[in-house]
mmCIF file of C-alpha atoms and ligand atoms in Angstrom:
data_model
loop_
_atom_site.group_PDB
_atom_site.id
_atom_site.type_symbol
_atom_site.label_atom_id
_atom_site.label_comp_id
_atom_site.label_asym_id
_atom_site.label_seq_id
_atom_site.Cartn_x
_atom_site.Cartn_y
_atom_site.Cartn_z
ATOM 1 C CA MET H 1 12.968 -7.296 24.873
ATOM 2 C CA LYS H 2 14.597 -4.030 24.898
ATOM 3 C CA ARG H 3 12.091 -1.027 25.860
ATOM 4 C CA TYR H 4 12.465 2.519 24.314
ATOM 5 C CA ILE H 5 11.822 5.954 25.709
ATOM 6 C CA ILE H 6 11.416 8.289 23.147
ATOM 7 C CA ALA H 7 11.850 11.936 23.454
ATOM 8 C CA PHE H 8 10.961 14.225 20.397
ATOM 9 C CA ALA H 9 9.822 16.892 18.667
ATOM 10 C CA LEU H 10 7.377 15.704 16.340
ATOM 11 C CA LEU H 11 3.617 14.783 16.817
ATOM 12 C CA LEU H 12 3.251 11.018 16.505
ATOM 13 C CA VAL H 13 0.468 8.625 16.783
ATOM 14 C CA GLY H 14 -0.824 5.693 18.262
ATOM 15 C CA THR H 15 1.891 2.742 18.974
ATOM 16 C CA LEU H 16 4.733 5.489 18.837
ATOM 17 C CA CYS H 17 3.113 7.496 21.654
ATOM 18 C CA ALA H 18 2.745 4.512 23.941
ATOM 19 C CA ARG H 19 6.480 3.710 23.084
ATOM 20 C CA ALA H 20 7.516 7.170 24.019
ATOM 21 C CA GLN H 21 6.441 6.693 27.583
ATOM 22 C CA GLU H 22 9.016 3.743 28.323
ATOM 23 C CA SER H 23 12.205 4.817 26.137
ATOM 24 C CA SER H 24 15.828 5.008 26.638
ATOM 25 C CA VAL H 25 16.364 6.194 22.759
ATOM 26 C CA ILE H 26 16.296 10.079 22.533
ATOM 27 C CA VAL H 27 14.587 11.088 19.312
ATOM 28 C CA SER H 28 15.189 14.668 18.604
ATOM 29 C CA LYS H 29 15.382 16.910 15.176
ATOM 30 C CA TYR H 30 17.510 15.065 12.773
ATOM 31 C CA GLY H 31 17.632 18.208 10.394
ATOM 32 C CA SER H 32 20.022 17.736 7.439
ATOM 33 C CA GLU H 33 23.025 15.927 9.312
ATOM 34 C CA PRO H 34 24.016 12.198 8.838
ATOM 35 C CA LEU H 35 21.754 9.790 10.169
ATOM 36 C CA LYS H 36 23.981 8.292 13.183
ATOM 37 C CA ILE H 37 21.586 5.573 14.753
ATOM 38 C CA GLY H 38 22.635 3.226 17.471
ATOM 39 C CA SER H 39 21.550 -0.256 16.283
ATOM 40 C CA VAL H 40 19.300 -1.693 13.450
ATOM 41 C CA GLU H 41 16.964 -2.393 16.409
ATOM 42 C CA GLU H 42 16.701 1.154 17.167
ATOM 43 C CA TRP H 43 16.484 2.203 13.494
ATOM 44 C CA GLU H 44 13.559 -0.411 12.796
ATOM 45 C CA GLN H 45 11.777 0.145 16.158
ATOM 46 C CA VAL H 46 12.100 3.851 16.630
ATOM 47 C CA HIS H 47 14.015 5.895 14.100
ATOM 48 C CA ARG H 48 12.055 4.327 10.852
ATOM 49 C CA PRO H 49 8.732 4.598 12.236
ATOM 50 C CA VAL H 50 9.362 8.103 13.400
ATOM 51 C CA ILE H 51 10.707 9.332 10.299
ATOM 52 C CA MET H 52 8.195 7.479 7.939
ATOM 53 C CA ASN H 53 5.619 9.304 10.276
ATOM 54 C CA PHE H 54 7.285 12.718 9.342
ATOM 55 C CA PHE H 55 7.321 12.128 5.522
ATOM 56 C CA GLU H 56 3.546 10.968 5.859
ATOM 57 C CA GLN H 57 2.331 14.029 7.945
ATOM 58 C CA GLU H 58 4.458 16.647 6.417
ATOM 59 C CA VAL H 59 5.927 15.904 3.047
ATOM 60 C CA TYR H 60 3.833 13.655 0.802
ATOM 61 C CA GLY H 61 0.705 13.079 2.702
ATOM 62 C CA LEU H 62 -0.864 10.012 4.091
ATOM 63 C CA THR H 63 -1.902 7.402 1.598
ATOM 64 C CA PRO H 64 -5.528 6.092 2.455
ATOM 65 C CA LEU H 65 -5.342 2.720 4.114
ATOM 66 C CA ARG H 66 -8.658 1.871 2.992
ATOM 67 C CA GLN H 67 -8.229 -0.662 -0.267
ATOM 68 C CA VAL H 68 -10.619 0.207 -3.181
ATOM 69 C CA GLY H 69 -11.593 -2.729 -5.710
ATOM 70 C CA ILE H 70 -9.224 -3.155 -8.773
ATOM 71 C CA THR H 71 -9.362 -5.723 -11.334
ATOM 72 C CA TYR H 72 -6.777 -6.442 -14.023
ATOM 73 C CA GLU H 73 -7.267 -7.626 -17.684
ATOM 74 C CA VAL H 74 -5.098 -8.429 -20.276
ATOM 75 C CA VAL H 75 -6.144 -6.443 -23.103
ATOM 76 C CA GLU H 76 -3.368 -7.173 -25.535
ATOM 77 C CA GLU H 77 -0.652 -9.836 -25.691
ATOM 78 C CA ALA H 78 1.809 -10.562 -28.617
ATOM 79 C CA GLN H 79 4.818 -12.606 -28.818
ATOM 80 C CA GLY H 80 7.722 -11.375 -31.218
ATOM 81 C CA ALA H 81 7.559 -7.874 -30.314
ATOM 82 C CA LEU H 82 10.357 -5.366 -30.483
ATOM 83 C CA GLY H 83 11.762 -7.554 -33.755
ATOM 84 C CA GLY H 84 11.337 -10.846 -31.780
ATOM 85 C CA LYS H 85 13.128 -9.786 -28.610
ATOM 86 C CA ALA H 86 10.112 -9.497 -26.082
ATOM 87 C CA ILE H 87 6.657 -10.577 -25.382
ATOM 88 C CA ARG H 88 4.434 -7.288 -25.249
ATOM 89 C CA ARG H 89 1.672 -7.454 -22.739
ATOM 90 C CA GLN H 90 -1.023 -4.539 -21.992
ATOM 91 C CA VAL H 91 -2.890 -4.580 -18.650
ATOM 92 C CA ALA H 92 -5.747 -2.610 -18.066
ATOM 93 C CA MET H 93 -6.093 -1.633 -14.368
ATOM 94 C CA HIS H 94 -9.915 -1.078 -13.557
ATOM 95 C CA ILE H 95 -10.133 0.819 -10.625
ATOM 96 C CA ASP H 96 -13.518 0.824 -8.897
ATOM 97 C CA GLY H 97 -14.782 4.458 -9.256
ATOM 98 C CA MET H 98 -12.416 5.672 -11.809
ATOM 99 C CA GLU H 99 -14.009 5.850 -15.531
ATOM 100 C CA THR H 100 -10.844 5.322 -17.448
ATOM 101 C CA PRO H 101 -8.911 2.310 -16.951
ATOM 102 C CA VAL H 102 -4.951 2.622 -16.313
ATOM 103 C CA TYR H 103 -3.017 0.997 -18.661
ATOM 104 C CA ILE H 104 0.146 -1.117 -17.770
ATOM 105 C CA LEU H 105 2.612 -1.574 -20.410
ATOM 106 C CA MET H 106 5.037 -4.434 -20.312
ATOM 107 C CA TYR H 107 8.028 -5.819 -22.404
ATOM 108 C CA ILE H 108 9.021 -9.302 -21.305
ATOM 109 C CA PRO H 109 12.455 -10.896 -22.729
ATOM 110 C CA ALA H 110 11.252 -13.626 -25.015
ATOM 111 C CA ASN H 111 12.513 -17.255 -24.349
ATOM 112 C CA ALA H 112 12.972 -16.458 -20.712
ATOM 113 C CA LYS H 113 13.872 -19.773 -18.811
ATOM 114 C CA GLY H 114 11.609 -18.382 -15.923
ATOM 115 C CA PRO H 115 10.257 -15.559 -14.159
ATOM 116 C CA VAL H 116 12.347 -12.513 -14.851
ATOM 117 C CA PRO H 117 13.199 -9.563 -12.761
ATOM 118 C CA ALA H 118 11.829 -6.142 -13.675
ATOM 119 C CA PHE H 119 12.011 -2.289 -13.793
ATOM 120 C CA LEU H 120 8.954 -0.484 -13.079
ATOM 121 C CA GLY H 121 8.466 3.110 -13.645
ATOM 122 C CA MET H 122 6.014 5.765 -14.884
ATOM 123 C CA ASN H 123 6.263 7.745 -17.960
ATOM 124 C CA PHE H 124 5.577 11.280 -18.484
ATOM 125 C CA LYS H 125 3.750 11.218 -21.823
ATOM 126 C CA GLY H 126 1.966 8.197 -22.604
ATOM 127 C CA ASN H 127 2.880 4.353 -22.664
ATOM 128 C CA HIS H 128 2.898 4.797 -26.529
ATOM 129 C CA GLN H 129 5.959 7.554 -26.225
ATOM 130 C CA ILE H 130 8.142 5.025 -24.953
ATOM 131 C CA ASN H 131 8.604 3.012 -28.121
ATOM 132 C CA PRO H 132 7.601 3.477 -31.717
ATOM 133 C CA ASP H 133 5.692 0.112 -31.522
ATOM 134 C CA GLU H 134 2.451 0.728 -33.337
ATOM 135 C CA ALA H 135 0.404 -1.700 -31.212
ATOM 136 C CA ILE H 136 1.125 0.126 -27.862
ATOM 137 C CA ILE H 137 -2.465 1.472 -26.516
ATOM 138 C CA PRO H 138 -2.159 5.060 -26.529
ATOM 139 C CA SER H 139 -2.470 6.440 -22.775
ATOM 140 C CA PRO H 140 -5.519 8.139 -22.000
ATOM 141 C CA ASN H 141 -4.992 12.031 -21.297
ATOM 142 C CA ALA H 142 -1.700 11.977 -23.164
ATOM 143 C CA PRO H 143 -0.620 14.781 -25.697
ATOM 144 C CA VAL H 144 -1.538 14.151 -29.554
ATOM 145 C CA THR H 145 -0.359 16.137 -32.528
ATOM 146 C CA LYS H 146 -2.970 16.601 -35.288
ATOM 147 C CA GLY H 147 -5.156 13.962 -33.699
ATOM 148 C CA GLU H 148 -1.945 11.486 -33.867
ATOM 149 C CA PRO H 149 -0.343 10.341 -30.769
ATOM 150 C CA LEU H 150 3.408 11.006 -30.536
ATOM 151 C CA ARG H 151 4.365 7.291 -31.036
ATOM 152 C CA GLY H 152 8.155 6.964 -29.575
ATOM 153 C CA ALA H 153 8.899 10.190 -29.010
ATOM 154 C CA ALA H 154 10.294 9.346 -25.309
ATOM 155 C CA SER H 155 12.432 6.370 -26.643
ATOM 156 C CA SER H 156 15.601 7.828 -25.822
ATOM 157 C CA ARG H 157 14.384 7.904 -22.143
ATOM 158 C CA TRP H 158 13.430 4.307 -22.574
ATOM 159 C CA PRO H 159 16.024 1.961 -24.284
ATOM 160 C CA VAL H 160 13.480 -0.997 -23.812
ATOM 161 C CA GLU H 161 15.655 -3.459 -26.250
ATOM 162 C CA TYR H 162 18.559 -2.679 -24.216
ATOM 163 C CA VAL H 163 16.758 -3.470 -21.178
ATOM 164 C CA VAL H 164 14.950 -6.470 -22.351
ATOM 165 C CA GLU H 165 18.457 -8.148 -23.998
ATOM 166 C CA SER H 166 19.735 -7.517 -20.540
ATOM 167 C CA GLY H 167 17.131 -10.031 -19.075
ATOM 168 C CA TYR H 168 14.634 -7.469 -17.392
ATOM 169 C CA ALA H 169 11.206 -6.848 -18.012
ATOM 170 C CA VAL H 170 10.023 -2.939 -18.329
ATOM 171 C CA VAL H 171 7.036 -2.368 -16.992
ATOM 172 C CA THR H 172 5.518 1.292 -17.130
ATOM 173 C CA LEU H 173 2.307 3.211 -16.768
ATOM 174 C CA ASN H 174 1.441 6.944 -17.803
ATOM 175 C CA ARG H 175 1.345 9.462 -14.974
ATOM 176 C CA ASP H 176 -1.872 11.661 -16.334
ATOM 177 C CA ASN H 177 -3.661 8.041 -16.743
ATOM 178 C CA VAL H 178 -3.408 7.893 -12.889
ATOM 179 C CA ASP H 179 -4.061 11.337 -11.967
ATOM 180 C CA PRO H 180 -3.332 14.290 -14.135
ATOM 181 C CA ASP H 181 -0.308 16.458 -13.239
ATOM 182 C CA PHE H 182 -2.144 19.739 -13.138
ATOM 183 C CA ASP H 183 -4.098 21.487 -9.925
ATOM 184 C CA ASP H 184 -7.610 20.888 -10.216
ATOM 185 C CA GLY H 185 -8.325 20.465 -6.519
ATOM 186 C CA PHE H 186 -8.075 16.750 -6.740
ATOM 187 C CA LYS H 187 -11.450 16.307 -8.610
ATOM 188 C CA ASN H 188 -9.842 13.977 -11.023
ATOM 189 C CA GLY H 189 -7.343 10.985 -10.274
ATOM 190 C CA PRO H 190 -7.921 8.616 -7.419
ATOM 191 C CA HIS H 191 -8.224 11.277 -4.494
ATOM 192 C CA PRO H 192 -12.100 11.225 -4.336
ATOM 193 C CA LEU H 193 -12.518 7.534 -4.295
ATOM 194 C CA PHE H 194 -11.022 7.842 -0.796
ATOM 195 C CA TYR H 195 -12.851 10.902 0.971
ATOM 196 C CA THR H 196 -14.919 10.499 3.651
ATOM 197 C CA GLN H 197 -18.670 11.834 3.533
ATOM 198 C CA GLY H 198 -18.722 15.438 2.744
ATOM 199 C CA GLN H 199 -15.034 15.937 2.045
ATOM 200 C CA THR H 200 -13.792 17.632 -1.070
ATOM 201 C CA ALA H 201 -10.548 17.698 -0.756
ATOM 202 C CA PRO H 202 -7.526 16.242 1.140
ATOM 203 C CA LYS H 203 -6.893 17.118 4.538
ATOM 204 C CA ALA H 204 -3.752 18.989 5.344
ATOM 205 C CA ASN H 205 -1.903 15.709 6.176
ATOM 206 C CA GLU H 206 -3.453 13.389 3.204
ATOM 207 C CA TRP H 207 -1.816 12.733 0.202
ATOM 208 C CA GLY H 208 -1.218 14.655 -3.072
ATOM 209 C CA THR H 209 -0.351 13.896 -6.462
ATOM 210 C CA ILE H 210 2.877 12.153 -5.656
ATOM 211 C CA GLY H 211 1.051 10.260 -3.270
ATOM 212 C CA ALA H 212 -1.308 9.014 -5.934
ATOM 213 C CA TRP H 213 1.494 8.340 -8.429
ATOM 214 C CA ALA H 214 3.341 6.276 -5.806
ATOM 215 C CA TRP H 215 0.046 4.595 -4.624
ATOM 216 C CA SER H 216 -0.292 3.552 -8.278
ATOM 217 C CA LEU H 217 2.989 1.965 -8.667
ATOM 218 C CA SER H 218 2.046 -0.435 -5.508
ATOM 219 C CA ARG H 219 -0.893 -1.262 -7.212
ATOM 220 C CA VAL H 220 1.242 -2.559 -10.349
ATOM 221 C CA MET H 221 3.073 -4.393 -8.094
ATOM 222 C CA ASP H 222 -0.114 -5.892 -6.760
ATOM 223 C CA TYR H 223 -0.648 -6.970 -10.342
ATOM 224 C CA LEU H 224 3.262 -8.257 -10.853
ATOM 225 C CA GLN H 225 2.702 -10.708 -7.894
ATOM 226 C CA THR H 226 0.128 -12.521 -10.035
ATOM 227 C CA ASP H 227 2.119 -12.399 -13.381
ATOM 228 C CA LYS H 228 3.587 -15.581 -13.920
ATOM 229 C CA ASP H 229 6.335 -14.107 -16.080
ATOM 230 C CA ILE H 230 7.650 -11.745 -13.563
ATOM 231 C CA ASP H 231 9.832 -12.368 -10.076
ATOM 232 C CA SER H 232 8.373 -10.008 -8.252
ATOM 233 C CA ASN H 233 11.028 -10.325 -5.787
ATOM 234 C CA LYS H 234 13.310 -8.637 -8.183
ATOM 235 C CA VAL H 235 11.289 -5.592 -9.179
ATOM 236 C CA ALA H 236 13.380 -2.335 -9.050
ATOM 237 C CA VAL H 237 11.169 0.820 -9.053
ATOM 238 C CA LEU H 238 12.645 3.924 -10.673
ATOM 239 C CA GLY H 239 11.889 7.305 -11.944
ATOM 240 C CA HIS H 240 13.171 10.358 -13.376
ATOM 241 C CA SER H 241 12.715 13.942 -11.907
ATOM 242 C CA ARG H 242 8.852 14.056 -10.314
ATOM 243 C CA LEU H 243 8.653 10.658 -10.987
ATOM 244 C CA GLY H 244 11.777 10.056 -9.197
ATOM 245 C CA LYS H 245 10.215 11.521 -6.317
ATOM 246 C CA THR H 246 7.592 9.292 -6.843
ATOM 247 C CA ALA H 247 9.634 6.386 -7.200
ATOM 248 C CA LEU H 248 11.367 7.019 -3.766
ATOM 249 C CA TRP H 249 8.193 7.710 -2.184
ATOM 250 C CA ALA H 250 6.950 4.336 -3.320
ATOM 251 C CA GLY H 251 10.016 2.719 -2.360
ATOM 252 C CA ALA H 252 9.851 3.871 1.167
ATOM 253 C CA GLN H 253 6.202 2.887 1.747
ATOM 254 C CA ASP H 254 6.241 -0.502 0.110
ATOM 255 C CA GLN H 255 8.946 -2.685 1.070
ATOM 256 C CA ARG H 256 8.107 -5.021 -1.795
ATOM 257 C CA PHE H 257 10.374 -2.703 -4.072
ATOM 258 C CA ALA H 258 13.426 -4.543 -4.024
ATOM 259 C CA ILE H 259 15.762 -1.892 -5.352
ATOM 260 C CA VAL H 260 14.826 2.019 -5.536
ATOM 261 C CA ILE H 261 16.216 4.313 -8.019
ATOM 262 C CA SER H 262 16.019 7.864 -8.196
ATOM 263 C CA ASN H 263 16.966 9.763 -11.508
ATOM 264 C CA ASP H 264 17.450 13.204 -11.146
ATOM 265 C CA SER H 265 14.692 13.555 -8.408
ATOM 266 C CA GLY H 266 16.129 16.951 -7.039
ATOM 267 C CA CYS H 267 13.894 19.049 -4.641
ATOM 268 C CA GLY H 268 10.955 16.873 -2.815
ATOM 269 C CA GLY H 269 13.244 14.046 -4.145
ATOM 270 C CA ALA H 270 16.725 12.957 -3.186
ATOM 271 C CA ALA H 271 18.136 16.549 -2.779
ATOM 272 C CA LEU H 272 18.489 18.004 0.530
ATOM 273 C CA SER H 273 16.202 21.004 0.998
ATOM 274 C CA ASN H 274 18.052 22.769 3.334
ATOM 275 C CA ARG H 275 21.049 23.704 1.340
ATOM 276 C CA GLU H 276 18.692 25.862 -0.822
ATOM 277 C CA VAL H 277 20.688 25.175 -3.994
ATOM 278 C CA GLY H 278 18.474 25.129 -6.977
ATOM 279 C CA GLU H 279 14.733 24.357 -6.588
ATOM 280 C CA SER H 280 13.476 25.464 -3.074
ATOM 281 C CA VAL H 281 10.423 24.316 -1.073
ATOM 282 C CA GLU H 282 9.038 27.469 -1.475
ATOM 283 C CA VAL H 283 9.212 27.320 -5.392
ATOM 284 C CA ILE H 284 8.069 23.674 -5.835
ATOM 285 C CA ASN H 285 4.966 24.411 -3.732
ATOM 286 C CA ARG H 286 4.200 27.417 -5.599
ATOM 287 C CA SER H 287 4.690 25.733 -8.843
ATOM 288 C CA PHE H 288 3.193 22.459 -8.254
ATOM 289 C CA PRO H 289 0.783 23.094 -5.232
ATOM 290 C CA HIS H 290 -0.826 19.467 -6.022
ATOM 291 C CA TRP H 291 2.096 17.613 -5.541
ATOM 292 C CA PHE H 292 2.831 17.372 -1.851
ATOM 293 C CA CYS H 293 0.255 17.779 1.187
ATOM 294 C CA ASP H 294 -0.651 21.012 2.442
ATOM 295 C CA ASN H 295 1.602 20.569 5.453
ATOM 296 C CA TYR H 296 4.479 20.799 3.337
ATOM 297 C CA ASN H 297 3.802 24.329 2.824
ATOM 298 C CA LYS H 298 4.900 25.190 6.273
ATOM 299 C CA TYR H 299 8.583 24.813 5.269
ATOM 300 C CA ARG H 300 8.397 27.258 2.465
ATOM 301 C CA ASN H 301 11.272 29.709 2.981
ATOM 302 C CA ASN H 302 11.759 27.804 6.445
ATOM 303 C CA GLU H 303 13.763 24.510 5.471
ATOM 304 C CA SER H 304 15.620 24.529 8.864
ATOM 305 C CA ALA H 305 12.570 23.664 10.352
ATOM 306 C CA LEU H 306 12.311 20.421 8.685
ATOM 307 C CA PHE H 307 12.328 17.568 11.694
ATOM 308 C CA ILE H 308 14.513 15.665 8.956
ATOM 309 C CA ASP H 309 15.783 16.176 5.566
ATOM 310 C CA GLN H 310 15.767 14.160 2.378
ATOM 311 C CA GLN H 311 18.448 11.967 3.731
ATOM 312 C CA GLY H 312 15.790 10.489 5.842
ATOM 313 C CA LEU H 313 13.724 9.383 2.793
ATOM 314 C CA ILE H 314 16.628 7.765 1.136
ATOM 315 C CA ALA H 315 17.409 5.761 4.517
ATOM 316 C CA LEU H 316 13.706 4.700 4.359
ATOM 317 C CA MET H 317 14.942 2.295 1.765
ATOM 318 C CA ALA H 318 17.675 0.415 4.112
ATOM 319 C CA PRO H 319 18.384 -2.407 4.298
ATOM 320 C CA ARG H 320 17.157 -2.520 0.280
ATOM 321 C CA PRO H 321 19.785 -1.143 -2.336
ATOM 322 C CA VAL H 322 19.192 2.365 -3.482
ATOM 323 C CA TYR H 323 20.595 4.394 -6.372
ATOM 324 C CA VAL H 324 20.674 8.133 -6.589
ATOM 325 C CA ALA H 325 21.722 9.481 -10.027
ATOM 326 C CA SER H 326 22.215 13.406 -11.228
ATOM 327 C CA ALA H 327 23.459 15.076 -14.112
ATOM 328 C CA THR H 328 26.199 17.680 -14.101
ATOM 329 C CA LEU H 329 23.831 20.412 -16.021
ATOM 330 C CA ASP H 330 21.014 19.683 -13.530
ATOM 331 C CA GLN H 331 21.715 22.569 -11.089
ATOM 332 C CA TRP H 332 17.880 22.879 -10.483
ATOM 333 C CA ALA H 333 17.886 19.378 -8.751
ATOM 334 C CA ASP H 334 21.098 20.029 -6.919
ATOM 335 C CA PRO H 335 23.526 17.160 -7.704
ATOM 336 C CA VAL H 336 25.599 17.819 -4.602
ATOM 337 C CA GLY H 337 22.311 18.008 -2.501
ATOM 338 C CA GLU H 338 21.149 14.552 -4.064
ATOM 339 C CA TYR H 339 24.609 13.190 -3.257
ATOM 340 C CA LEU H 340 24.789 14.463 0.366
ATOM 341 C CA SER H 341 21.435 12.777 0.969
ATOM 342 C CA ALA H 342 22.642 9.445 -0.393
ATOM 343 C CA LEU H 343 25.877 9.761 1.610
ATOM 344 C CA TYR H 344 24.226 10.740 4.831
ATOM 345 C CA ALA H 345 21.599 8.017 4.825
ATOM 346 C CA SER H 346 24.437 5.457 4.378
ATOM 347 C CA PRO H 347 25.140 5.037 8.134
ATOM 348 C CA VAL H 348 21.855 3.453 8.120
ATOM 349 C CA TYR H 349 23.100 1.041 5.694
ATOM 350 C CA GLU H 350 26.188 0.469 7.433
ATOM 351 C CA LEU H 351 24.354 -0.650 10.655
ATOM 352 C CA TYR H 352 23.304 -3.910 8.598
ATOM 353 C CA GLY H 353 26.960 -4.428 7.666
ATOM 354 C CA LEU H 354 26.232 -3.011 4.268
ATOM 355 C CA LYS H 355 28.179 -0.805 2.208
ATOM 356 C CA GLY H 356 26.921 3.010 1.773
ATOM 357 C CA LEU H 357 28.847 5.902 0.289
ATOM 358 C CA VAL H 358 31.828 7.514 1.690
ATOM 359 C CA GLY H 359 33.918 10.350 0.782
ATOM 360 C CA PRO H 360 33.177 13.461 -1.473
ATOM 361 C CA GLN H 361 30.774 13.312 -4.799
ATOM 362 C CA PRO H 362 32.262 11.341 -7.419
ATOM 363 C CA ALA H 363 33.582 13.131 -10.367
ATOM 364 C CA PRO H 364 31.206 13.078 -13.478
ATOM 365 C CA ASP H 365 30.788 9.616 -15.289
ATOM 366 C CA SER H 366 32.465 7.695 -12.550
ATOM 367 C CA PRO H 367 29.573 5.577 -11.096
ATOM 368 C CA VAL H 368 30.052 4.493 -7.455
ATOM 369 C CA ARG H 369 27.818 1.090 -7.403
ATOM 370 C CA SER H 370 29.757 -1.495 -5.535
ATOM 371 C CA GLY H 371 27.521 -1.254 -2.418
ATOM 372 C CA HIS H 372 24.121 -0.882 -1.307
ATOM 373 C CA VAL H 373 23.732 2.811 -1.983
ATOM 374 C CA GLY H 374 24.975 3.668 -5.575
ATOM 375 C CA TYR H 375 25.252 7.217 -7.154
ATOM 376 C CA HIS H 376 26.354 8.384 -10.215
ATOM 377 C CA LEU H 377 26.763 11.897 -11.690
ATOM 378 C CA ARG H 378 26.388 11.871 -15.553
ATOM 379 C CA THR H 379 27.547 14.649 -17.843
ATOM 380 C CA GLY H 380 24.958 16.368 -19.374
ATOM 381 C CA LYS H 381 21.430 18.030 -18.762
ATOM 382 C CA HIS H 382 18.259 16.784 -16.798
ATOM 383 C CA ASP H 383 17.090 13.778 -18.249
ATOM 384 C CA ILE H 384 17.219 9.746 -18.306
ATOM 385 C CA ASN H 385 19.112 8.223 -21.230
ATOM 386 C CA ILE H 386 20.885 4.929 -21.857
ATOM 387 C CA TYR H 387 23.988 5.867 -19.848
ATOM 388 C CA ASP H 388 21.751 6.049 -16.936
ATOM 389 C CA TRP H 389 20.019 3.065 -17.432
ATOM 390 C CA GLN H 390 23.394 1.118 -18.018
ATOM 391 C CA GLN H 391 24.197 1.825 -14.344
ATOM 392 C CA TYR H 392 20.903 0.503 -13.259
ATOM 393 C CA VAL H 393 20.897 -2.615 -15.162
ATOM 394 C CA ALA H 394 24.447 -3.136 -13.643
ATOM 395 C CA PHE H 395 23.381 -2.204 -10.126
ATOM 396 C CA ALA H 396 20.399 -4.507 -10.640
ATOM 397 C CA ASN H 397 22.647 -7.476 -11.595
ATOM 398 C CA MET H 398 25.016 -7.248 -8.857
ATOM 399 C CA HIS H 399 22.529 -7.240 -6.181
ATOM 400 C CA PHE H 400 19.711 -9.473 -7.962
ATOM 401 C CA PHE H 401 22.367 -11.997 -9.462
ATOM 402 C CA GLY H 402 25.853 -11.302 -7.773
ATOM 403 C CA LYS H 403 27.306 -10.492 -11.223
HETATM 404 C C1 GCU M 1 10.381 20.890 -12.832
HETATM 405 C C2 GCU M 1 10.367 20.820 -11.222
HETATM 406 C C3 GCU M 1 11.102 19.553 -10.661
HETATM 407 C C4 GCU M 1 10.893 18.572 -11.463
HETATM 408 C C5 GCU M 1 11.271 18.635 -12.874
HETATM 409 C C6 GCU M 1 10.408 17.450 -13.635
HETATM 410 O O1 GCU M 1 11.781 21.223 -13.250
HETATM 411 O O2 GCU M 1 10.729 22.125 -11.004
HETATM 412 O O3 GCU M 1 10.761 19.402 -9.548
HETATM 413 O O4 GCU M 1 11.437 17.489 -10.863
HETATM 414 O O5 GCU M 1 10.181 19.672 -13.314
HETATM 415 O O6 GCU M 1 9.729 16.650 -13.169
HETATM 416 O O7 GCU M 1 11.003 17.292 -14.898
#
C-alpha cells in the first residue's frame, strides 16, 4: 500500500494528520483552479478527504454524526392520482424531539413493472404548491392566502406528470417544514436536537440551515431505501437555487445519491466565489446569516483566501454523474462561474476514465450531457422549468439505463 505525506495549509483532524506525517503527496491551497490530481488513489485517499473537511469546517459546517430517532409513517396513499398516471404516497417523518412531522410527498408511476428511479428535491413553499392535487397535505409553516393553501402555485417548477410519464418517481419535502428559512438563532428546526449540554447555538464549524436541509434529504433517502416501489440505487437529488446549494451539499456528503443536480445554485452552490461576479460571500452571509457555518464569514470580501473554491464541491460528487444548470438572465448566480466550477472539477472525473466538460461555456439552450458532468445554459430567468427537467430526465436516462 502506497504511503502518503501531506503538506498543507488547512487544519485537519484525526487520521488525516496521521497520514500527513508519512506522505509523498503535496496538498497545498487549490484556490479557484482546475483540479489537477495525480491518480484516483490520491484523489480518494488524500484530496477528497481534505476538500470535504474544508467544506465541513469552513463553509456549510459539520453535520452531527449522532443519530436521532426517526420513524416513517405512510399517512396517505392513493392509486389513480394525476388522472391515473401515478400512485400518490405521503409519508410523515417523525423526528424525535421535533413537534411537527416532516411530510414527504411522492408520486410514483402507475403500473411500473418494478422499483422505479426517482428525483428527490426540496420545495420552497410547500408540498401542496407543486401540484393542484387537492389531496396533498399542506406543509406546515408554508404560506397561505385568506386561510387557504396556495395549491399548485409552483407547478411550473414541478412538471410532475411529465416526470412520472418518463418513468421516474417525484419525491419532495418542504424546506420550512424541516428548518424555517429565517435567522432565529437556530431555535427551530433540527439544530437544538443535537446541542450538547448548555449549548444554545451551533459552534463556528457546525451546520447552518443548508446543512440541516441537506441532512433531511439523507433522512428521506433512509426512507426510500425501505420503499419497495423505489429503486434507491437510482435516486437523483436535485434542487433550485438555495435548494440547489442544498442538493450539492447533500450529494457531497451522502454517496447514496446516484446523480446530483444543481439548478441555478449560484454563490455558495456551483458558482466559483473568487470571480466576485453576481452575489458575493459578503452579501450572501449578510442576507442569509443562517445558511452557512460561522466560519464562512472569514471569507467575506476575502474570497481569495478560500483554500478551495466551489469546483471542489462539484468534484466531491465524482465519479457519480453531476449536472450543473444556469440561466442566461440569472447573472446574480454567475452562469460563467457555475460553468467554470463544473469544468474545473472535470479532471477528477477524467481520472476515472469518465468524460467531463471541455472547452468554453456552451451557447444558450445547447445542453452538454453526453458525459459524467452535464451542463446547460437555459435562455431565461432564475427559475426551474420543464426545459430544465427535460435535460435532467435525459441525463438520468443515459446514466441509469444507457438510453
Ligand atoms: C437569493 C439568494 C441566492 C439564492 C436565491 C434563491 O437570490 O441571494 O443565493 O440562491 O435567493 O434561493 O432563489
